[in-house]
Tab-separated table of C-alpha atoms and ligand atoms in Angstrom:
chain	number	residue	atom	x	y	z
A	1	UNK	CA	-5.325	2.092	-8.305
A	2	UNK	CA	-6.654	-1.124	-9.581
A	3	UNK	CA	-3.238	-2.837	-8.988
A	4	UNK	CA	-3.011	-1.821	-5.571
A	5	UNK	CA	-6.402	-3.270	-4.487
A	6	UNK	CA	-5.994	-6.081	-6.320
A	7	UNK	CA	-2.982	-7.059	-4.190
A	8	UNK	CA	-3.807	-5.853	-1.150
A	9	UNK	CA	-4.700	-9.122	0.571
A	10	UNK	CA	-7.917	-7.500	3.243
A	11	UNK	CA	-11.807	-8.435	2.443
A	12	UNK	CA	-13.019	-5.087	0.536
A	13	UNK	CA	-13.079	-1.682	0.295
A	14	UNK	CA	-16.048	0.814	-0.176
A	15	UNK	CA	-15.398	4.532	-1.995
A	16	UNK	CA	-17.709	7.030	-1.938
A	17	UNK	CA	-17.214	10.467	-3.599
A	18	UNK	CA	-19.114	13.410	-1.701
A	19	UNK	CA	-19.154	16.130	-4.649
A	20	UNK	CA	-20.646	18.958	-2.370
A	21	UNK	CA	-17.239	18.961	-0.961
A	22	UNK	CA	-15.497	16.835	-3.021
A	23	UNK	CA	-13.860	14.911	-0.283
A	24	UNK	CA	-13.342	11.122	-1.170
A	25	UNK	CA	-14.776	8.664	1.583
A	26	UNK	CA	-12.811	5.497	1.974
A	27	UNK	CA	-13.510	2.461	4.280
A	28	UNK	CA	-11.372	-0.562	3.796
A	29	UNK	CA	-12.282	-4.071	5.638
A	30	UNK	CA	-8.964	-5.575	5.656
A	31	UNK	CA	-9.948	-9.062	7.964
A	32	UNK	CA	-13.596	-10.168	10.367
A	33	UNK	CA	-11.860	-13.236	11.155
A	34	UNK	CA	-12.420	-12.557	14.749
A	35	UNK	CA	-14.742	-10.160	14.516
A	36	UNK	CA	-16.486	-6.930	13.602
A	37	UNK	CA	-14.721	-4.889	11.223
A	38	UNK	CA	-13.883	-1.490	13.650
A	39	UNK	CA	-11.010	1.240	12.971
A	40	UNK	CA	-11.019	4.976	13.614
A	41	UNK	CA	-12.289	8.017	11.059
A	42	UNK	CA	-8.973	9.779	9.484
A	43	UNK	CA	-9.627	13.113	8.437
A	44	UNK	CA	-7.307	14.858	6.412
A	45	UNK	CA	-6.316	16.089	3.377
A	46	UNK	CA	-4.411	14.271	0.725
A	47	UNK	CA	-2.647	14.661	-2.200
A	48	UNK	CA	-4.685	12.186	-4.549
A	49	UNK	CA	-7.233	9.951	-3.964
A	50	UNK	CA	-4.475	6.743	-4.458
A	51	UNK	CA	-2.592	7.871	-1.429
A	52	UNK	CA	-5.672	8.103	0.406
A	53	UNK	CA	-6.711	4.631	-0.271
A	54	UNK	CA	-3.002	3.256	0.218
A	55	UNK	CA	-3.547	4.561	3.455
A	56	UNK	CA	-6.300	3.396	4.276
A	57	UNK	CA	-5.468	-0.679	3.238
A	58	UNK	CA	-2.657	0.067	5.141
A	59	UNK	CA	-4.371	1.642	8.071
A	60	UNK	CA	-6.848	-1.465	7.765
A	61	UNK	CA	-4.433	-4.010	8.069
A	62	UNK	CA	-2.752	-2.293	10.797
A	63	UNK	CA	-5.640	-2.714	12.859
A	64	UNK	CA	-6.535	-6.478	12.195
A	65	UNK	CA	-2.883	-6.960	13.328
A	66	UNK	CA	-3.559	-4.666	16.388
A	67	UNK	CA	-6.422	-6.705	17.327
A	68	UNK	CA	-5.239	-10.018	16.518
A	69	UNK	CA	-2.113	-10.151	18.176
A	70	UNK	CA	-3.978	-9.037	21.140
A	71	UNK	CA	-6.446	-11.725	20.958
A	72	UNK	CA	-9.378	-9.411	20.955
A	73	UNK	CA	-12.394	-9.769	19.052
A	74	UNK	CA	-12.831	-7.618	16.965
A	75	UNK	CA	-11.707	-7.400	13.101
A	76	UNK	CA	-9.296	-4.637	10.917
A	77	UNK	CA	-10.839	-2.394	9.119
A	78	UNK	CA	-9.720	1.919	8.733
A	79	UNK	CA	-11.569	4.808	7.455
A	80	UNK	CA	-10.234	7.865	5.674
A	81	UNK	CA	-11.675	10.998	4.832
A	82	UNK	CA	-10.051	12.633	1.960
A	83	UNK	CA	-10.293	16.466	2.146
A	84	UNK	CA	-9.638	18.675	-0.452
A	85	UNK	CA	-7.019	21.252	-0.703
A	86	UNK	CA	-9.319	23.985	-0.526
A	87	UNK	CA	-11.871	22.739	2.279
A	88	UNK	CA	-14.805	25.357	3.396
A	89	UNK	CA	-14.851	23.895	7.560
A	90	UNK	CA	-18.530	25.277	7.724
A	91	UNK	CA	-19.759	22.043	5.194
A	92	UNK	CA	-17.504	19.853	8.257
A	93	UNK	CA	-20.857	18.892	10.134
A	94	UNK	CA	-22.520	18.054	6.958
A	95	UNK	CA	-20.250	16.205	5.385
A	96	UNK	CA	-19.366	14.232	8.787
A	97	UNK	CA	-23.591	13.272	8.691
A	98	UNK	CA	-23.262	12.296	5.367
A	99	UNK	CA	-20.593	9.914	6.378
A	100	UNK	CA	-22.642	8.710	9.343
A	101	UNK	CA	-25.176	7.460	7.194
A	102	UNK	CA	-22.826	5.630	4.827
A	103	UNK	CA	-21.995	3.786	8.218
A	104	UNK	CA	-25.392	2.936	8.821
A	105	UNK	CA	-25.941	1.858	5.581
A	106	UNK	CA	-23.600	-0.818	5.562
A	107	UNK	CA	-25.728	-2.063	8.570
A	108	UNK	CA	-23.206	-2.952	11.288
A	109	UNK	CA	-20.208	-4.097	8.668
A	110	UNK	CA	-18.194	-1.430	9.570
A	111	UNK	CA	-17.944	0.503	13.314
A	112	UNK	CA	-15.425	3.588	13.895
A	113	UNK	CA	-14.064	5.670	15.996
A	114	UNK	CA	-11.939	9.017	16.019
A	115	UNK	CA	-8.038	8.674	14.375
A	116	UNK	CA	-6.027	11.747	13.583
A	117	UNK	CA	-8.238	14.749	12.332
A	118	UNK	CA	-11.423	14.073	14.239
A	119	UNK	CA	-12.507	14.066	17.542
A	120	UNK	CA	-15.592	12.709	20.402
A	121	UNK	CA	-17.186	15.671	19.064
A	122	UNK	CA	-16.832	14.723	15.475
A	123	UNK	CA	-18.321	11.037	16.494
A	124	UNK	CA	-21.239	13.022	18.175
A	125	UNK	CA	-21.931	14.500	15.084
A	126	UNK	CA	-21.648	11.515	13.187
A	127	UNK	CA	-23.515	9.776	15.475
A	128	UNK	CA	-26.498	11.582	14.369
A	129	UNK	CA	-27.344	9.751	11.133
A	130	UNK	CA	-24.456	6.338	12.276
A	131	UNK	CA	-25.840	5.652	14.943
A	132	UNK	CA	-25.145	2.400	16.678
A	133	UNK	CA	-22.185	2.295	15.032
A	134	UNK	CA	-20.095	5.058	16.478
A	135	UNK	CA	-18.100	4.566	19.376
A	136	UNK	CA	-16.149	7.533	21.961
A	137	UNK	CA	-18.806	9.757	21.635
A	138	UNK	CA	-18.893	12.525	24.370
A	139	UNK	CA	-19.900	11.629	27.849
A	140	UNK	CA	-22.780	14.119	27.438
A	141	UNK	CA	-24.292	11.976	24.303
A	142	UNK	CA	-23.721	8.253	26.003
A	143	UNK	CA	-20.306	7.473	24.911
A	144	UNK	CA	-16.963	6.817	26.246
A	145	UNK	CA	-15.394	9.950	24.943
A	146	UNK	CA	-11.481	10.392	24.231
A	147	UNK	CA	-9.760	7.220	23.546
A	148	UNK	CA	-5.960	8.982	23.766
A	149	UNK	CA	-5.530	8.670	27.690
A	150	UNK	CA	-6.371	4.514	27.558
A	151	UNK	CA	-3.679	4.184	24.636
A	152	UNK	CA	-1.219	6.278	26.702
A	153	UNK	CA	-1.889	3.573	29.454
A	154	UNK	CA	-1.495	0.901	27.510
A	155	UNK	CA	1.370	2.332	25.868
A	156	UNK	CA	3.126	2.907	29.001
A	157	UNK	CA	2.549	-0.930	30.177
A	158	UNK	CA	4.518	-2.172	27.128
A	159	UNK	CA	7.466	0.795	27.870
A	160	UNK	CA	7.485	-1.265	31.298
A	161	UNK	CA	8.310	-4.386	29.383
A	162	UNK	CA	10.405	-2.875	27.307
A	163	UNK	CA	12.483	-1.199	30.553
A	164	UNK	CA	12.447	-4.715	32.244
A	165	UNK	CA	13.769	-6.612	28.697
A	166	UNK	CA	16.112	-3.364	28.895
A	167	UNK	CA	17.113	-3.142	32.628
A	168	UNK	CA	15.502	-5.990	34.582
A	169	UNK	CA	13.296	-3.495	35.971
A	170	UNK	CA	9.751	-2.065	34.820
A	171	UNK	CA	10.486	0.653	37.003
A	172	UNK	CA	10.697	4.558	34.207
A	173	UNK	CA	12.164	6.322	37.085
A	174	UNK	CA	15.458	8.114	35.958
A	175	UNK	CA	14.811	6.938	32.255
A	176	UNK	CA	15.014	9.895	29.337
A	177	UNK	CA	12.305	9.847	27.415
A	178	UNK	CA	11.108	11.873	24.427
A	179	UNK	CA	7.885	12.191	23.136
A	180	UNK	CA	7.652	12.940	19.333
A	181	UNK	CA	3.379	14.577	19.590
A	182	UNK	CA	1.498	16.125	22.507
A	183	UNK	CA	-1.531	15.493	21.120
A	184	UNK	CA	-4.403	12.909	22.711
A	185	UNK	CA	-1.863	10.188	23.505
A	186	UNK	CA	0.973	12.369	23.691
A	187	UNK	CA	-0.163	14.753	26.179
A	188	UNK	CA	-1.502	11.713	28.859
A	189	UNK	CA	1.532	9.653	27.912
A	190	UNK	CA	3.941	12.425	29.461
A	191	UNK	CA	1.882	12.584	32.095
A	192	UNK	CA	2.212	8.996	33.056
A	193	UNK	CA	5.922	9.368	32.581
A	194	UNK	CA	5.962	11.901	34.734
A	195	UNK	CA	4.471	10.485	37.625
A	196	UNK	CA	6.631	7.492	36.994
A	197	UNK	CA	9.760	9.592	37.475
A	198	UNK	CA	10.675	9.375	33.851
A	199	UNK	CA	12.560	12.677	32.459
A	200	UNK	CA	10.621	13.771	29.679
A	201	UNK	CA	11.507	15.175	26.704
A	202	UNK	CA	8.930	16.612	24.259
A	203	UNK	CA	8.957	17.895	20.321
A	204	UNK	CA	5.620	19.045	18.488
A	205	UNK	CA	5.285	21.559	15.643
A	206	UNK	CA	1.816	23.496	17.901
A	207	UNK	CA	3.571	26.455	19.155
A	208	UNK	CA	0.313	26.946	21.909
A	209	UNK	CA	1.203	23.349	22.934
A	210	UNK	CA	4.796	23.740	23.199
A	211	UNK	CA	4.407	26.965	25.004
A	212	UNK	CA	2.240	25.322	27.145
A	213	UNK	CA	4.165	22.147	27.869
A	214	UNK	CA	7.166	24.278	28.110
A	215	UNK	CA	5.793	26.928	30.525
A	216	UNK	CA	3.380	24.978	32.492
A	217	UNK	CA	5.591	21.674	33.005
A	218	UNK	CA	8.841	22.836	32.752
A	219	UNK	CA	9.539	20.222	29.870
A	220	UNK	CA	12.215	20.036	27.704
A	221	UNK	CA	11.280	20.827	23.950
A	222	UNK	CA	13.345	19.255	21.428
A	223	UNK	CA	13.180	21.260	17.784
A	224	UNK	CA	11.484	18.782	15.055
A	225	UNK	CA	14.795	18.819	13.104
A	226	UNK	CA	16.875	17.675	16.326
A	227	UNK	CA	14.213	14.599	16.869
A	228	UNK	CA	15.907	11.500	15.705
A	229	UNK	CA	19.513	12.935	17.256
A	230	UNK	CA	18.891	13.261	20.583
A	231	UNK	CA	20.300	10.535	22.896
A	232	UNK	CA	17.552	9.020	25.203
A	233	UNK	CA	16.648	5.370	26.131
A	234	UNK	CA	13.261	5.182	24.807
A	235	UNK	CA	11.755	6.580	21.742
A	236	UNK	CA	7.879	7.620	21.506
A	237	UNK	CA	6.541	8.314	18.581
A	238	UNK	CA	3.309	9.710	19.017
A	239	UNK	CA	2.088	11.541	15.607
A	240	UNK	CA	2.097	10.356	12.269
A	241	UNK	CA	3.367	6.712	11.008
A	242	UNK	CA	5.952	6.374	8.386
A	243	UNK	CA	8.923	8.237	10.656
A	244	UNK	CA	11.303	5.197	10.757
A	245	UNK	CA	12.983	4.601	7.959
A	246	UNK	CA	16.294	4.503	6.138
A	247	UNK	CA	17.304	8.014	5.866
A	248	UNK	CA	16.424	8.707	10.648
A	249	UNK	CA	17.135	4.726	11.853
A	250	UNK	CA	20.831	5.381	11.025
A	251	UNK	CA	20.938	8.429	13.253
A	252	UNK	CA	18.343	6.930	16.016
A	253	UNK	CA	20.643	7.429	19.634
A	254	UNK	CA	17.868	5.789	21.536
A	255	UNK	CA	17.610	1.781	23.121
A	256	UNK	CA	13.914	1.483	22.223
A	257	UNK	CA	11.708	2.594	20.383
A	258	UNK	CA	7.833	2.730	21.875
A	259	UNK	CA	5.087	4.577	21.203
A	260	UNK	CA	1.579	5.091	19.957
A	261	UNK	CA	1.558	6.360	16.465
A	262	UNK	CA	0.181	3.843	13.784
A	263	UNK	CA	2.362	2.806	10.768
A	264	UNK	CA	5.635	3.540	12.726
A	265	UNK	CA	7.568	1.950	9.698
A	266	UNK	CA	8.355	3.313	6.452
A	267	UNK	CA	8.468	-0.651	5.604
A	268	UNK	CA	9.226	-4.091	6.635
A	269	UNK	CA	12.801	-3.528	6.365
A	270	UNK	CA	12.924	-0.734	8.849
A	271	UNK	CA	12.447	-3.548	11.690
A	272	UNK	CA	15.474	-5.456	10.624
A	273	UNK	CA	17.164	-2.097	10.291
A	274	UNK	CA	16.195	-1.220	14.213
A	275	UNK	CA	17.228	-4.349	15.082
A	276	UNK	CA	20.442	-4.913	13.186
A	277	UNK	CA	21.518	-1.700	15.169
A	278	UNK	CA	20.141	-3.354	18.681
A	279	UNK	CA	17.130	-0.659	19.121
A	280	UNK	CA	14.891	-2.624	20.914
A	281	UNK	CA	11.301	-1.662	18.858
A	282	UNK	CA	7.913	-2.488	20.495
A	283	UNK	CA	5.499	-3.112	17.204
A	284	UNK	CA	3.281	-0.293	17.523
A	285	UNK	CA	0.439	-2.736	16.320
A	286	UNK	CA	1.009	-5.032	20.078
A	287	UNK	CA	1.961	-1.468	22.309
A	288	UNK	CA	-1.036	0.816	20.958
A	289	UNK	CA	-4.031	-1.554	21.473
A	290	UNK	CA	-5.005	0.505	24.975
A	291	UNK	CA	-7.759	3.096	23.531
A	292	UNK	CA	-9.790	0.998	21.080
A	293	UNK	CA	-9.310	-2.004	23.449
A	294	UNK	CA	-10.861	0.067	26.431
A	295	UNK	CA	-13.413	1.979	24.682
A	296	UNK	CA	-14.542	-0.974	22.827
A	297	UNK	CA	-14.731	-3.240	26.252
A	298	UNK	CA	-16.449	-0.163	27.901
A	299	UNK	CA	-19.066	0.283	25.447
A	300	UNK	CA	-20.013	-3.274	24.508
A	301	UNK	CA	-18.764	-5.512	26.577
A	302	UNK	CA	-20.201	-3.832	29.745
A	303	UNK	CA	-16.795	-3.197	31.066
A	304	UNK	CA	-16.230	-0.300	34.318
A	305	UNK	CA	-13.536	1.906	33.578
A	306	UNK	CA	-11.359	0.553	35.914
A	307	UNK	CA	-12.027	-2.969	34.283
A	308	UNK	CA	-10.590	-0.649	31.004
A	309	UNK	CA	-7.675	0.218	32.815
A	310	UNK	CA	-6.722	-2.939	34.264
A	311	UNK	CA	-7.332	-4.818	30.941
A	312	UNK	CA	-5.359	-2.359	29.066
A	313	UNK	CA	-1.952	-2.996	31.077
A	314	UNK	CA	-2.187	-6.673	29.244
A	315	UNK	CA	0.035	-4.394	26.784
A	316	UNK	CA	2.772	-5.762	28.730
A	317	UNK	CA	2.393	-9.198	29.195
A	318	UNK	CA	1.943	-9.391	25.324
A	319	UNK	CA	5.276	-7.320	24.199
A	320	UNK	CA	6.844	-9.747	26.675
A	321	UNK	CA	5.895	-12.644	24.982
A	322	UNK	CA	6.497	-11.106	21.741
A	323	UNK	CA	10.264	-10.032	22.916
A	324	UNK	CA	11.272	-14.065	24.739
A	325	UNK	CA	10.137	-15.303	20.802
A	326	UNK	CA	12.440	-12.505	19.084
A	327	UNK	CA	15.142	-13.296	21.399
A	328	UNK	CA	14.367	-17.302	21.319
A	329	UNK	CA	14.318	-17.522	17.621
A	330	UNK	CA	16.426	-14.708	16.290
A	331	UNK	CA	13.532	-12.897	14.354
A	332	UNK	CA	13.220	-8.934	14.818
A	333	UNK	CA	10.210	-8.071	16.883
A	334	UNK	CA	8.546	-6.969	13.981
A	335	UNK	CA	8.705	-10.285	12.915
A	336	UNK	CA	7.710	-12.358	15.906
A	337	UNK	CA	4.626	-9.982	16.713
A	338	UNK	CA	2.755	-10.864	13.422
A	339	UNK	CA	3.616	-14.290	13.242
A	340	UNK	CA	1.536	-14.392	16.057
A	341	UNK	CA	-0.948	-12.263	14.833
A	342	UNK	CA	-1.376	-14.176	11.706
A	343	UNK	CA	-1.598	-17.513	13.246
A	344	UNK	CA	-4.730	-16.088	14.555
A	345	UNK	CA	-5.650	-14.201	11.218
A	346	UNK	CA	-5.149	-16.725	8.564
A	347	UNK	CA	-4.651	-20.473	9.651
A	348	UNK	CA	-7.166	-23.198	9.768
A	349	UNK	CA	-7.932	-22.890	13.622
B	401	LIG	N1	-7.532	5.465	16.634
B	401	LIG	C1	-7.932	4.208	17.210
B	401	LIG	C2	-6.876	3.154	16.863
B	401	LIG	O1	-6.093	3.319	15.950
B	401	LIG	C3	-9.239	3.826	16.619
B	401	LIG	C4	-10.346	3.407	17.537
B	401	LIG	C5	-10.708	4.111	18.653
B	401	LIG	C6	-11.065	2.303	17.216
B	401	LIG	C7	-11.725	3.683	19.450
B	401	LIG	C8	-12.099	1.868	17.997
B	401	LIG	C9	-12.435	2.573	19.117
B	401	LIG	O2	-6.783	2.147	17.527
């Protein structure tokens, strides 16, 4: 544990242990350069408290990236909940205040949101004891609520970059596209597509929401296994990070890959990987921007949510810049998007 903070290259990292529940609290800072440290609440279980905090750093750094590339102003920071195995959901509430008042505590250091495993309920809760430091809280308690649909927008703005580096066109009518999560970016995301014109495909492992989705929508499910076989043009990964790697790039049949999912990589390598094989791969870093960029604009920057909206199609304009200097110089996407990013992170300005 001590060797992987000490090498991790972000500002600090706070751990608290709650022993009612004996869930581990982690909040890592990775870089305020250009501004306040902000990054959703994960809440999940883990296997050990070092894979929680490797998550964490690397949830952190995803998210000073995320901002910086986007040249918004705001700094990287992640936190993670680490639940136990066996976890009594009645102590939820009371563990989630607890939290909140670790947040307050460190007195405006550190603001968050919801990530996979919590919710705009879960930030009304945690608003109780963090407040002003919670943001997508319901509508009913002052807040934005669900950031999912404005990081479906935004995610859909860079797909039309990636369909006019692609085809020429921004245009998703007639493209195959498969979702990999219905969840809160999924679920709006395939709704955009759909209005576009797009054909959708879908895989998720809820059986409500794929009998839902399947029933209601007439959309094609694709079985988990099948996922990283099926021919489409573009991609979406939508759930969990880590899916590309060595073991599914090898058997991608896709031209892009976009979507809103964190941590898409396994590793740096993976980009060169997609690349050497001619996937075109939108950094999900630059392409999933759209919810904290809208809720954040909304709640402190006085925004309208159509300013939101309108601010969050920048998605494209950036991944098109970051695509002419991939193509220009020969660098993978990967590459190119956090050069960027860390010209605005690290160098004298
Ligand atoms: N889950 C969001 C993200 O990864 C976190 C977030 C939401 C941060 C809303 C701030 C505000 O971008």
């Amino acid at each position: 544990m001590e060797s992987l903070l000490k090498k991790w290259d972000g500002e600090e990292v706070i751990i608290r242990f709650d022993n009612l529940t004996k869930a581990w609290i982690i909040i890592a800072i990775h870089n305020t350069r250009l501004g306040i440290g902000t990054g959703g609440t994960r809440m999940k279980p883990y296997q050990n408290l070092q894979e929680a905090l490797q998550d964490a750093m690397k949830l952190a750094e995803g998210m000073s990236y995320k901002y910086a590339v986007s040249n918004f102003p705001r700094g990287g920071a992640k936190a993670v909940i680490a639940l136990p195995d066996k976890f009594d959901s009645t102590e939820r509430p009371d563990l989630l205040r607890r939290y909140g008042k670790l947040v307050c505590q460190l007195g405006g250091l550190f603001e968050t949101g919801p990530d996979v495993g919590t919710s705009p309920d879960d930030m009304d809760i945690i608003s109780e004891t963090g407040d002003p430091y919670i943001f997508c809280r319901t509508p009913q308690k002052g807040g934005a609520g669900d950031s999912g649909p404005a990081t479906a927008l935004g995610v859909f703005s860079g797909m039309q970059a990636v369909c006019e580096q692609l085809f020429n066109s921004p245009s998703l009518e007639a493209k195959r596209v498969l979702v990999q999560g219905a969840g809160s970016v999924g679920n709006p995301l395939i709704q955009l597509l759909r209005d576009a014109g797009a054909e959708v495909l879908f895989s998720d492992i809820d059986e409500a929401a794929i009998a839902h989705l399947q029933a209601k929508k007439g959309l094609k499910h694709i079985h988990p296994d099948k996922i990283f076989d099926t021919p489409c043009d573009i991609f979406a990964p939508c759930a969990l990070g880590g899916i590309l790697n060595k073991n599914t790039i090898p058997r991608l049949k896709c031209l892009a890959v976009a979507g809103g999912a964190n941590n898409q990589l396994s590793e740096p390598a993976d980009a060169e990987r997609l690349w050497g094989r001619q996937i075109l791969y939108a950094p999900d870093f630059a392409i999933n921007i759209g919810g904290a960029m809208a809720i954040i604009g909304i709640e402190t920057m006085g925004w309208s949510r159509a300013e939101a909206d309108k601010n969050v199609t920048s998605v494209r304009q950036t991944l098109k810049h970051i695509f002419a200097i991939a193509t220009a110089e020969g660098i993978n996407t990967d590459v190119a998007a956090r050069r960027i990013a860390r010209s605005r992170l690290f160098e004298d300005q």
